[in-house]
CSV table of C-alpha atoms in Angstrom, one decimal:
chain,number,residue,atom,x,y,z
A,8,MET,CA,27.0,-21.4,43.9
A,9,SER,CA,26.0,-23.8,41.1
A,10,ASN,CA,23.8,-22.6,38.2
A,11,LYS,CA,20.2,-23.5,39.1
A,12,MET,CA,19.3,-24.2,35.5
A,13,TRP,CA,22.2,-26.4,34.5
A,14,GLY,CA,22.5,-28.4,37.8
A,15,GLY,CA,25.6,-30.3,38.6
A,16,ARG,CA,27.6,-29.7,35.4
A,17,PHE,CA,28.2,-26.0,36.2
A,18,ALA,CA,29.8,-25.1,39.6
A,19,SER,CA,29.3,-21.3,39.4
A,20,SER,CA,26.9,-18.7,38.0
A,21,PRO,CA,27.6,-17.0,34.6
A,22,ASP,CA,29.5,-13.8,34.3
A,23,ALA,CA,27.3,-10.6,34.1
A,24,ILE,CA,28.2,-10.1,30.5
A,25,MET,CA,27.3,-13.7,29.7
A,26,GLU,CA,23.9,-13.2,31.4
A,27,GLU,CA,23.4,-10.0,29.4
A,28,ILE,CA,24.1,-11.6,26.0
A,29,ASN,CA,22.3,-14.8,26.8
A,30,ALA,CA,19.0,-13.5,28.1
A,31,SER,CA,16.1,-13.3,25.8
A,32,ILE,CA,13.2,-12.7,28.2
A,33,GLY,CA,13.0,-9.0,27.1
A,34,PHE,CA,11.4,-10.1,23.8
A,35,ASP,CA,10.5,-13.8,24.1
A,36,ARG,CA,8.1,-13.0,26.9
A,37,HIS,CA,5.7,-12.3,24.0
A,38,LEU,CA,5.5,-16.0,23.5
A,39,TYR,CA,3.9,-16.6,26.9
A,40,ALA,CA,0.5,-17.6,25.6
A,41,GLN,CA,2.0,-20.0,23.0
A,42,ASP,CA,4.4,-21.5,25.6
A,43,ILE,CA,1.7,-22.2,28.1
A,44,ALA,CA,-0.6,-23.7,25.4
A,45,ALA,CA,2.2,-26.0,24.2
A,46,SER,CA,3.1,-27.0,27.8
A,47,LYS,CA,-0.5,-27.9,28.6
A,48,ALA,CA,-0.8,-30.0,25.5
A,49,HIS,CA,2.5,-31.7,26.3
A,50,ALA,CA,1.5,-32.5,29.9
A,51,GLN,CA,-1.9,-33.8,28.9
A,52,MET,CA,-0.2,-36.1,26.4
A,53,LEU,CA,2.4,-37.3,28.9
A,54,ALA,CA,-0.5,-38.3,31.3
A,55,GLN,CA,-2.5,-39.9,28.5
A,56,LYS,CA,0.5,-42.1,27.7
A,57,GLY,CA,1.2,-42.9,31.3
A,58,ILE,CA,4.6,-41.2,31.3
A,59,ILE,CA,3.5,-38.9,34.2
A,60,ALA,CA,0.7,-39.4,36.7
A,61,LYS,CA,-2.7,-37.8,35.8
A,62,ASP,CA,-2.8,-35.9,39.1
A,63,ASP,CA,0.6,-34.3,38.3
A,64,ALA,CA,-0.7,-33.3,34.9
A,65,GLU,CA,-3.8,-31.7,36.5
A,66,ARG,CA,-1.6,-29.8,38.9
A,67,ILE,CA,0.6,-28.7,36.0
A,68,ALA,CA,-2.4,-27.5,34.0
A,69,HIS,CA,-3.8,-25.6,37.0
A,70,GLY,CA,-0.5,-24.0,37.7
A,71,LEU,CA,-0.1,-22.9,34.0
A,72,ASP,CA,-3.5,-21.4,34.1
A,73,THR,CA,-2.5,-19.4,37.1
A,74,ILE,CA,0.6,-18.2,35.4
A,75,LEU,CA,-1.4,-17.2,32.3
A,76,SER,CA,-3.7,-15.1,34.5
A,77,GLU,CA,-0.7,-13.5,36.3
A,78,ILE,CA,0.9,-12.5,33.0
A,79,ALA,CA,-2.4,-11.1,31.7
A,80,ALA,CA,-2.8,-9.1,34.9
A,81,GLY,CA,0.8,-7.8,34.8
A,82,THR,CA,1.7,-9.3,38.1
A,83,PHE,CA,4.0,-12.1,36.8
A,84,PRO,CA,7.6,-11.8,38.2
A,85,PHE,CA,9.7,-12.0,35.0
A,86,LYS,CA,13.3,-12.7,36.0
A,87,ARG,CA,16.2,-11.9,33.7
A,88,GLU,CA,18.5,-14.4,35.3
A,89,LEU,CA,16.2,-17.2,34.2
A,90,GLU,CA,17.0,-16.2,30.6
A,91,ASP,CA,13.8,-16.9,28.7
A,92,ILE,CA,10.1,-17.4,28.8
A,93,HIS,CA,10.4,-21.2,29.1
A,94,MET,CA,12.5,-21.1,32.3
A,95,ASN,CA,10.5,-18.2,33.8
A,96,VAL,CA,7.3,-20.2,33.4
A,97,GLU,CA,8.9,-23.4,34.7
A,98,ALA,CA,10.4,-21.7,37.7
A,99,ARG,CA,7.1,-20.0,38.6
A,100,LEU,CA,5.3,-23.3,38.1
A,101,ALA,CA,7.6,-24.9,40.7
A,102,GLU,CA,6.8,-22.2,43.1
A,103,LEU,CA,3.1,-22.7,42.6
A,104,ILE,CA,2.8,-26.5,42.6
A,105,GLY,CA,6.1,-27.9,43.9
A,106,PRO,CA,8.0,-31.0,42.6
A,107,SER,CA,5.3,-31.9,40.1
A,108,ALA,CA,6.5,-29.0,38.0
A,109,GLY,CA,9.7,-30.8,37.3
A,110,ARG,CA,7.8,-33.5,35.4
A,111,LEU,CA,6.7,-31.1,32.7
A,112,HIS,CA,10.0,-31.1,30.9
A,113,THR,CA,9.9,-34.9,30.5
A,114,ALA,CA,10.5,-35.9,26.8
A,115,ARG,CA,11.1,-32.4,25.5
A,116,SER,CA,13.9,-29.8,25.2
A,117,ARG,CA,13.9,-26.1,25.0
A,118,ASN,CA,15.0,-26.6,21.4
A,119,ASP,CA,11.7,-28.2,20.3
A,120,GLN,CA,9.8,-26.1,22.8
A,121,VAL,CA,10.9,-22.8,21.3
A,122,ALA,CA,10.5,-24.0,17.8
A,123,THR,CA,6.9,-24.9,18.7
A,124,ASP,CA,6.2,-21.7,20.5
A,125,PHE,CA,7.5,-19.5,17.7
A,126,LYS,CA,5.6,-21.4,15.1
A,127,LEU,CA,2.4,-20.8,17.0
A,128,TRP,CA,3.3,-17.1,17.4
A,129,VAL,CA,4.1,-16.7,13.7
A,130,ARG,CA,0.9,-18.5,12.8
A,131,ASP,CA,-1.1,-16.2,15.0
A,132,ALA,CA,0.7,-13.1,13.5
A,133,ILE,CA,-0.2,-14.3,10.0
A,134,ASP,CA,-3.8,-14.7,10.9
A,135,GLU,CA,-4.0,-11.2,12.3
A,136,LEU,CA,-2.2,-9.8,9.3
A,137,ASP,CA,-4.6,-11.6,7.0
A,138,GLU,CA,-7.6,-9.9,8.7
A,139,ALA,CA,-5.9,-6.5,8.6
A,140,LEU,CA,-5.1,-6.8,4.9
A,141,LYS,CA,-8.7,-7.9,4.2
A,142,GLY,CA,-9.9,-4.7,5.8
A,143,TYR,CA,-7.5,-2.7,3.7
A,144,GLN,CA,-8.8,-4.4,0.6
A,145,ARG,CA,-12.4,-3.7,1.6
A,146,ALA,CA,-11.5,0.0,2.1
A,147,LEU,CA,-9.9,0.2,-1.3
A,148,ALA,CA,-12.7,-1.6,-3.1
A,149,ASP,CA,-15.3,0.7,-1.4
A,150,ARG,CA,-13.5,3.8,-2.6
A,151,ALA,CA,-12.9,2.3,-6.0
A,152,PHE,CA,-16.6,1.7,-6.5
A,153,ASP,CA,-17.3,5.3,-5.5
A,154,HIS,CA,-14.7,6.6,-7.9
A,155,ALA,CA,-15.2,4.2,-10.8
A,156,ALA,CA,-15.7,7.1,-13.2
A,157,THR,CA,-13.3,9.7,-11.6
A,158,VAL,CA,-10.8,10.4,-14.3
A,159,MET,CA,-7.1,10.9,-13.5
A,160,PRO,CA,-3.8,10.7,-15.4
A,161,GLY,CA,-2.1,7.3,-15.5
A,162,PHE,CA,1.6,7.4,-15.5
A,163,THR,CA,4.6,5.5,-16.7
A,164,HIS,CA,8.1,6.9,-15.8
A,165,LEU,CA,6.1,9.4,-13.7
A,166,GLN,CA,5.1,11.0,-17.0
A,167,THR,CA,1.5,11.4,-18.1
A,168,ALA,CA,0.7,8.3,-20.2
A,169,GLN,CA,-3.0,7.6,-20.7
A,170,PRO,CA,-6.2,8.6,-18.8
A,171,VAL,CA,-7.3,6.1,-16.2
A,172,THR,CA,-9.9,6.2,-13.4
A,173,PHE,CA,-9.1,6.7,-9.7
A,174,GLY,CA,-11.1,3.6,-9.0
A,175,HIS,CA,-9.0,1.5,-11.4
A,176,HIS,CA,-5.8,2.8,-9.7
A,177,LEU,CA,-7.1,1.8,-6.2
A,178,LEU,CA,-8.1,-1.7,-7.5
A,179,ALA,CA,-4.5,-2.2,-8.5
A,180,TYR,CA,-3.6,-2.2,-4.8
A,181,VAL,CA,-6.5,-4.6,-4.0
A,182,GLU,CA,-4.8,-7.1,-6.4
A,183,MET,CA,-1.4,-6.6,-4.7
A,184,ALA,CA,-2.9,-7.1,-1.3
A,185,ALA,CA,-4.6,-10.3,-2.5
A,186,ARG,CA,-1.2,-11.7,-3.6
A,187,ASP,CA,0.2,-10.6,-0.2
A,188,ARG,CA,-2.5,-12.6,1.6
A,189,GLY,CA,-1.9,-15.6,-0.7
A,190,ARG,CA,1.8,-15.6,0.1
A,191,LEU,CA,1.1,-15.4,3.9
A,192,ARG,CA,-1.4,-18.2,3.7
A,193,ASP,CA,1.1,-20.3,1.8
A,194,ALA,CA,3.6,-19.7,4.5
A,195,ARG,CA,1.1,-20.6,7.1
A,196,ALA,CA,0.3,-23.9,5.4
A,197,ARG,CA,3.9,-24.9,5.2
A,198,LEU,CA,4.7,-23.9,8.9
A,199,ASN,CA,1.8,-25.9,10.3
A,200,GLU,CA,3.7,-28.9,11.4
A,201,SER,CA,4.5,-29.5,15.1
A,202,PRO,CA,8.1,-29.7,16.2
A,203,LEU,CA,7.0,-30.7,19.8
A,204,GLY,CA,8.5,-34.0,20.8
A,205,SER,CA,11.6,-33.7,18.6
A,206,GLY,CA,13.6,-33.2,21.8
A,207,ALA,CA,17.0,-31.5,21.6
A,208,LEU,CA,17.8,-33.0,18.2
A,209,ALA,CA,17.3,-36.8,18.2
A,210,GLY,CA,13.8,-37.4,19.4
A,211,THR,CA,13.1,-39.2,22.7
A,212,SER,CA,13.0,-42.7,24.1
A,213,PHE,CA,9.7,-42.0,25.9
A,214,PRO,CA,6.6,-43.5,24.2
A,215,ILE,CA,5.1,-40.1,23.4
A,216,ASP,CA,2.2,-39.4,21.0
A,217,ARG,CA,3.3,-36.5,18.7
A,218,GLU,CA,0.1,-36.7,16.7
A,219,MET,CA,-1.9,-36.0,19.8
A,220,THR,CA,0.0,-32.8,20.7
A,221,ALA,CA,0.0,-31.7,17.1
A,222,ARG,CA,-3.8,-31.9,17.0
A,223,ALA,CA,-4.2,-30.2,20.3
A,224,LEU,CA,-2.2,-27.2,19.1
A,225,GLY,CA,-4.0,-27.0,15.7
A,226,PHE,CA,-1.1,-28.3,13.6
A,227,ASP,CA,-1.8,-30.5,10.6
A,228,ARG,CA,0.8,-33.0,11.5
A,229,PRO,CA,4.1,-33.5,13.4
A,230,THR,CA,7.4,-32.7,11.7
A,231,ALA,CA,9.0,-35.8,10.1
A,232,ASN,CA,12.7,-35.2,11.1
A,233,SER,CA,13.8,-34.2,14.6
A,234,LEU,CA,17.1,-32.6,13.4
A,235,ASP,CA,15.2,-30.4,10.9
A,236,ALA,CA,12.4,-29.6,13.3
A,237,VAL,CA,14.6,-27.9,16.0
A,238,SER,CA,16.9,-26.1,13.5
A,239,ASP,CA,14.3,-25.0,10.9
A,240,ARG,CA,13.6,-21.3,10.7
A,241,ASP,CA,12.2,-21.3,7.2
A,242,PHE,CA,8.8,-20.6,8.6
A,243,VAL,CA,10.0,-17.2,10.0
A,244,LEU,CA,12.0,-16.4,6.8
A,245,GLU,CA,9.1,-17.2,4.5
A,246,ALA,CA,6.6,-15.2,6.6
A,247,LEU,CA,9.1,-12.3,6.7
A,248,SER,CA,9.6,-12.6,3.0
A,249,ALA,CA,5.8,-12.3,2.4
A,250,ALA,CA,5.7,-9.5,5.0
A,251,SER,CA,8.5,-7.6,3.2
A,252,ILE,CA,6.7,-7.8,-0.2
A,253,ALA,CA,3.5,-6.6,1.5
A,254,ALA,CA,5.4,-3.7,3.1
A,255,VAL,CA,6.9,-2.7,-0.3
A,256,HIS,CA,3.4,-2.6,-1.8
A,257,LEU,CA,2.2,-0.4,1.1
A,258,SER,CA,5.3,1.8,0.6
A,259,ARG,CA,4.6,2.3,-3.1
A,260,PHE,CA,1.1,3.5,-2.3
A,261,ALA,CA,2.4,5.6,0.5
A,262,GLU,CA,4.8,7.3,-1.9
A,263,GLU,CA,1.9,8.1,-4.2
A,264,ILE,CA,0.0,9.6,-1.4
A,265,VAL,CA,3.0,11.8,-0.5
A,266,ILE,CA,3.1,12.9,-4.1
A,267,TRP,CA,-0.6,13.4,-4.5
A,268,THR,CA,-1.0,15.5,-1.4
A,269,SER,CA,1.8,17.9,-2.4
A,270,PRO,CA,0.4,21.3,-3.3
A,271,LEU,CA,2.3,21.0,-6.6
A,272,VAL,CA,0.1,18.0,-7.5
A,273,GLY,CA,-3.0,18.4,-5.3
A,274,PHE,CA,-4.8,15.3,-6.4
A,275,ILE,CA,-6.0,14.3,-2.9
A,276,LYS,CA,-6.4,15.8,0.6
A,277,LEU,CA,-6.0,14.1,3.9
A,278,SER,CA,-7.7,15.4,7.0
A,279,ASP,CA,-6.2,16.3,10.3
A,280,LYS,CA,-6.5,12.6,11.3
A,281,PHE,CA,-3.6,11.6,9.2
A,282,THR,CA,-1.4,14.7,8.8
A,283,THR,CA,0.7,16.8,11.1
A,284,GLY,CA,1.8,20.4,11.2
A,285,SER,CA,5.2,22.1,11.5
A,286,SER,CA,6.6,23.6,14.7
A,287,MET,CA,7.9,26.5,12.7
A,288,MET,CA,5.8,26.9,9.5
A,289,PRO,CA,2.1,27.3,10.4
A,290,GLN,CA,0.8,26.7,6.8
A,291,LYS,CA,2.2,23.1,6.6
A,292,ARG,CA,0.1,19.9,6.4
A,293,ASN,CA,2.5,17.0,6.3
A,294,PRO,CA,1.5,13.5,5.2
A,295,ASP,CA,3.5,12.0,8.0
A,296,ALA,CA,1.4,8.8,8.3
A,297,ALA,CA,2.2,7.9,4.7
A,298,GLU,CA,5.9,8.8,5.2
A,299,LEU,CA,6.2,6.6,8.2
A,300,VAL,CA,4.6,3.7,6.4
A,301,ARG,CA,7.2,4.2,3.7
A,302,ALA,CA,10.0,4.3,6.3
A,303,LYS,CA,8.9,1.2,8.2
A,304,THR,CA,9.4,-0.9,5.1
A,305,GLY,CA,13.1,-0.7,5.9
A,306,ARG,CA,12.6,-2.2,9.3
A,307,ILE,CA,10.6,-5.1,7.9
A,308,VAL,CA,12.9,-5.9,5.0
A,309,GLY,CA,15.8,-5.5,7.4
A,310,ALA,CA,14.4,-8.1,9.7
A,311,LEU,CA,14.3,-10.6,6.8
A,312,ASN,CA,17.9,-9.8,5.7
A,313,GLY,CA,19.1,-10.0,9.3
A,314,LEU,CA,17.6,-13.5,9.8
A,315,LEU,CA,18.9,-14.7,6.5
A,316,MET,CA,22.4,-13.7,7.6
A,317,VAL,CA,21.9,-15.5,11.0
A,318,MET,CA,20.9,-18.7,9.3
A,319,LYS,CA,23.3,-18.8,6.3
A,320,GLY,CA,26.2,-20.6,8.0
A,321,LEU,CA,24.5,-22.7,10.7
A,322,PRO,CA,25.2,-26.5,10.7
A,323,LEU,CA,22.6,-28.9,12.1
A,324,ALA,CA,21.1,-28.8,14.6
A,325,TYR,CA,20.1,-26.0,17.0
A,326,GLN,CA,22.5,-23.2,17.5
A,327,LYS,CA,22.2,-20.3,20.0
A,328,ASP,CA,22.4,-17.9,17.0
A,329,MET,CA,18.7,-18.8,16.4
A,330,GLN,CA,17.8,-16.8,19.5
A,331,GLU,CA,18.2,-13.8,17.1
A,332,ASP,CA,15.2,-15.0,15.1
A,333,LYS,CA,12.5,-13.4,17.3
A,334,GLU,CA,13.2,-9.8,18.2
A,335,GLY,CA,13.5,-8.6,14.6
A,336,ALA,CA,10.6,-10.7,13.4
A,337,MET,CA,8.3,-9.5,16.2
A,338,ASP,CA,9.2,-5.9,15.5
A,339,ALA,CA,8.6,-6.5,11.7
A,340,PHE,CA,5.2,-8.0,12.2
A,341,SER,CA,4.2,-5.2,14.6
A,342,ALA,CA,5.4,-2.5,12.1
A,343,LEU,CA,3.5,-4.1,9.2
A,344,SER,CA,0.3,-4.4,11.2
A,345,LEU,CA,0.6,-0.8,12.1
A,346,SER,CA,1.3,0.2,8.5
A,347,VAL,CA,-1.7,-1.7,7.2
A,348,SER,CA,-3.9,0.0,9.8
A,349,ALA,CA,-2.5,3.4,8.8
A,350,MET,CA,-3.0,2.8,5.1
A,351,THR,CA,-6.6,1.6,5.6
A,352,GLY,CA,-7.3,4.7,7.6
A,353,MET,CA,-5.8,7.0,4.9
A,354,VAL,CA,-7.7,5.2,2.1
A,355,ARG,CA,-11.0,5.9,3.9
A,356,ASP,CA,-10.0,9.4,4.8
A,357,MET,CA,-8.5,10.7,1.5
A,358,GLU,CA,-10.6,13.0,-0.7
A,359,PRO,CA,-9.7,13.4,-4.3
A,360,ASP,CA,-10.0,16.7,-6.2
A,361,VAL,CA,-12.1,15.3,-9.0
A,362,ALA,CA,-11.9,18.4,-11.2
A,363,LEU,CA,-8.2,18.8,-10.9
A,364,MET,CA,-7.6,15.1,-11.6
A,365,LYS,CA,-9.6,15.3,-14.7
A,366,LYS,CA,-7.9,18.4,-15.9
A,367,ALA,CA,-4.5,16.8,-15.3
A,368,ALA,CA,-5.6,13.7,-17.2
A,369,GLY,CA,-6.0,15.8,-20.3
A,370,GLN,CA,-2.6,17.3,-20.1
A,371,GLY,CA,0.6,15.9,-21.7
A,372,TYR,CA,-1.3,14.7,-24.8
A,373,ALA,CA,-2.6,11.7,-22.8
A,374,THR,CA,-5.2,10.7,-25.5
A,375,ALA,CA,-2.5,10.4,-28.2
A,376,THR,CA,-2.9,6.6,-28.1
A,377,ASP,CA,-6.6,7.0,-28.7
A,378,LEU,CA,-5.9,9.0,-31.9
A,379,ALA,CA,-3.5,6.3,-33.1
A,380,ASP,CA,-6.1,3.6,-32.4
A,381,TRP,CA,-8.7,5.7,-34.3
A,382,LEU,CA,-6.4,5.9,-37.3
A,383,VAL,CA,-6.1,2.1,-37.2
A,384,GLN,CA,-9.8,1.4,-36.7
A,385,ARG,CA,-11.3,4.0,-39.0
A,386,LEU,CA,-8.7,4.4,-41.8
A,387,GLY,CA,-7.1,1.0,-41.7
A,388,ILE,CA,-3.6,2.3,-41.3
A,389,PRO,CA,-1.1,-0.1,-39.8
A,390,PHE,CA,-0.4,0.7,-36.1
A,391,ARG,CA,3.2,1.5,-36.6
A,392,GLU,CA,2.4,4.1,-39.3
A,393,ALA,CA,-0.5,5.4,-37.2
A,394,HIS,CA,1.9,5.8,-34.2
A,395,HIS,CA,4.3,7.8,-36.5
A,396,LEU,CA,1.5,10.0,-37.8
A,397,THR,CA,0.1,10.6,-34.3
A,398,GLY,CA,3.6,11.6,-33.1
A,399,LYS,CA,3.7,14.3,-35.9
A,400,ILE,CA,0.2,15.6,-34.9
A,401,VAL,CA,1.3,15.8,-31.2
A,402,ALA,CA,4.4,17.7,-32.3
A,403,ARG,CA,2.2,20.1,-34.3
A,404,ALA,CA,-0.1,20.6,-31.3
A,405,SER,CA,2.9,21.2,-29.0
A,406,GLU,CA,4.4,23.8,-31.4
A,407,SER,CA,1.0,25.6,-31.3
A,408,ALA,CA,0.8,25.3,-27.5
A,409,LEU,CA,-2.6,23.6,-27.9
A,410,PRO,CA,-4.1,20.5,-26.3
A,411,LEU,CA,-4.7,17.7,-28.8
A,412,HIS,CA,-8.5,18.1,-28.8
A,413,ARG,CA,-8.1,21.9,-29.6
A,414,LEU,CA,-5.8,21.4,-32.6
A,415,PRO,CA,-7.7,22.5,-35.8
A,416,LEU,CA,-8.9,19.7,-38.0
A,417,ALA,CA,-7.1,21.3,-40.9
A,418,ALA,CA,-3.8,21.0,-39.1
A,419,MET,CA,-4.4,17.3,-38.6
A,420,GLN,CA,-5.4,16.8,-42.2
A,421,ALA,CA,-2.2,18.4,-43.3
A,422,ILE,CA,-0.5,15.4,-41.8
A,423,GLU,CA,-3.1,12.8,-42.7
A,424,PRO,CA,-5.8,13.9,-45.2
A,425,GLY,CA,-8.2,11.0,-44.2
A,426,ILE,CA,-8.8,12.4,-40.7
A,427,THR,CA,-12.4,13.6,-40.3
A,428,GLU,CA,-14.4,15.6,-37.6
A,429,ASP,CA,-15.3,12.3,-36.0
A,430,VAL,CA,-11.8,12.1,-34.5
A,431,PHE,CA,-12.6,14.6,-31.8
A,432,ALA,CA,-15.0,12.2,-30.3
A,433,VAL,CA,-12.1,10.0,-29.1
A,434,LEU,CA,-9.8,12.8,-27.9
A,435,SER,CA,-11.7,13.6,-24.6
A,436,VAL,CA,-10.5,11.9,-21.5
A,437,ASP,CA,-14.0,10.6,-20.6
A,438,ARG,CA,-14.3,8.9,-24.0
A,439,SER,CA,-10.8,7.5,-23.6
A,440,VAL,CA,-11.5,5.7,-20.3
A,441,LYS,CA,-14.9,4.5,-21.4
A,442,SER,CA,-13.3,2.9,-24.5
A,443,ARG,CA,-10.9,0.8,-22.4
A,444,THR,CA,-13.3,-2.1,-22.0
A,445,SER,CA,-10.9,-5.0,-22.4
A,446,LEU,CA,-10.6,-7.4,-19.5
A,447,GLY,CA,-8.7,-5.6,-16.7
A,448,GLY,CA,-9.1,-2.2,-18.4
A,449,THR,CA,-9.9,1.1,-16.8
A,450,ALA,CA,-13.5,1.6,-18.2
A,451,PRO,CA,-15.8,2.8,-15.4
A,452,ALA,CA,-18.2,-0.2,-16.1
A,453,ASN,CA,-15.2,-2.5,-15.6
A,454,VAL,CA,-14.2,-0.8,-12.4
A,455,ARG,CA,-17.7,-1.0,-10.9
A,456,LYS,CA,-18.0,-4.6,-11.8
A,457,GLN,CA,-14.5,-5.5,-10.3
A,458,ALA,CA,-15.1,-3.4,-7.2
A,459,LYS,CA,-18.5,-5.2,-6.6
A,460,ALA,CA,-16.9,-8.6,-7.2
A,461,TRP,CA,-14.1,-7.8,-4.7
A,462,LEU,CA,-16.5,-6.6,-2.1
A,463,LYS,CA,-18.6,-9.8,-2.5
A,464,ARG,CA,-15.5,-12.0,-2.4
A,465,LEU,CA,-14.2,-10.3,0.7
A,466,GLU,CA,-17.6,-10.6,2.4
A,467,LYS,CA,-17.3,-14.3,1.9
A,468,GLY,CA,-13.8,-14.4,3.4
A,469,GLY,CA,-11.9,-14.8,0.1
A,470,MET,CA,-8.8,-13.1,-1.0
């Protein structure tokens, strides 16, 4: 029995193992909407250019609409032996409308067909991610405004550094998400060229109108080189790269949530909505949502690395290796979308322990820099010398087991006689954060202004 897809060149059907390794319908069925949209645009163009009859194009369009409805309803008969979504759709179209279906593949190849379909799919995935990240930013900015004056310790090296506000900390992730959205939008702009009409690799002799199909599918223009068009997977790599960076940002925040919810830290609490219990230990409340966001980053970055390895040694033009571009990417975008939703939910759900955060902000001599700055501003001491003197005062406070603001004035004056009672005004954590009014600083007034600006920008659709 000859192979139905390949016609006369092949005299027998493929081996079962060949069928198993070759089939992609298990995952590329997710391209069905894009495949049907591209086929309808192609058929309409063929008719417009007189390459196929208009009544054939109308029958094709009607049949494709029927197939779209069947897939949406879950009644479409996907067949593994037909390999992929393209052949499944074409075979079903032939069952529905007869010989006219065979005219659809005029002037195109599965090579330009799959490149077009997957570009459309990635473009849609980027648009959905952009909306999800915008919602995440809005949640962060809302909570940042509410907690513009909530003092917490800021860390470097996971050691207490200087007091900051919880709102300022949350706004840092708004900025990260803005860059993530910018990278995704850049990737979208670059991918928005239509491969359709490039054929297998060399174009076609039919008088097609690639500008027409590009416009119909929302592309900015057709691709300029047929070899590149069918073998390019930069658009997937770039989108996965942006997705990987976004996932890393989410993972960093997820890690902080895991730390903050620990009873050893206790900065925030998550409700039952985003925590789980233990099958053995009844007291446990585990931040599993955050932990899973952290873990899914590996899948997303893994998809990028996997596709880089697939593409690294491929000569022009299309190679079957490229079939491996979809499954990992689809899984990665799904995992990232879920992670963004989970993080958005946790941001809205988390409740900070304001009193505990403030207490922790005052520990570890977090206002030492404020003391050094006071020595510079009030006594005119060069900063390097002020830094040295402050270090000595901190050492004296540590020896006495006292916080900096409880160290007696006389003890400070023994190290620097010029210090006056006024110094204690800068050693409180509230005064510390209020003084950080430089652009981008943690002062509550800054945070409120930035949070408002972000909410206004997001309302208008900005990043």
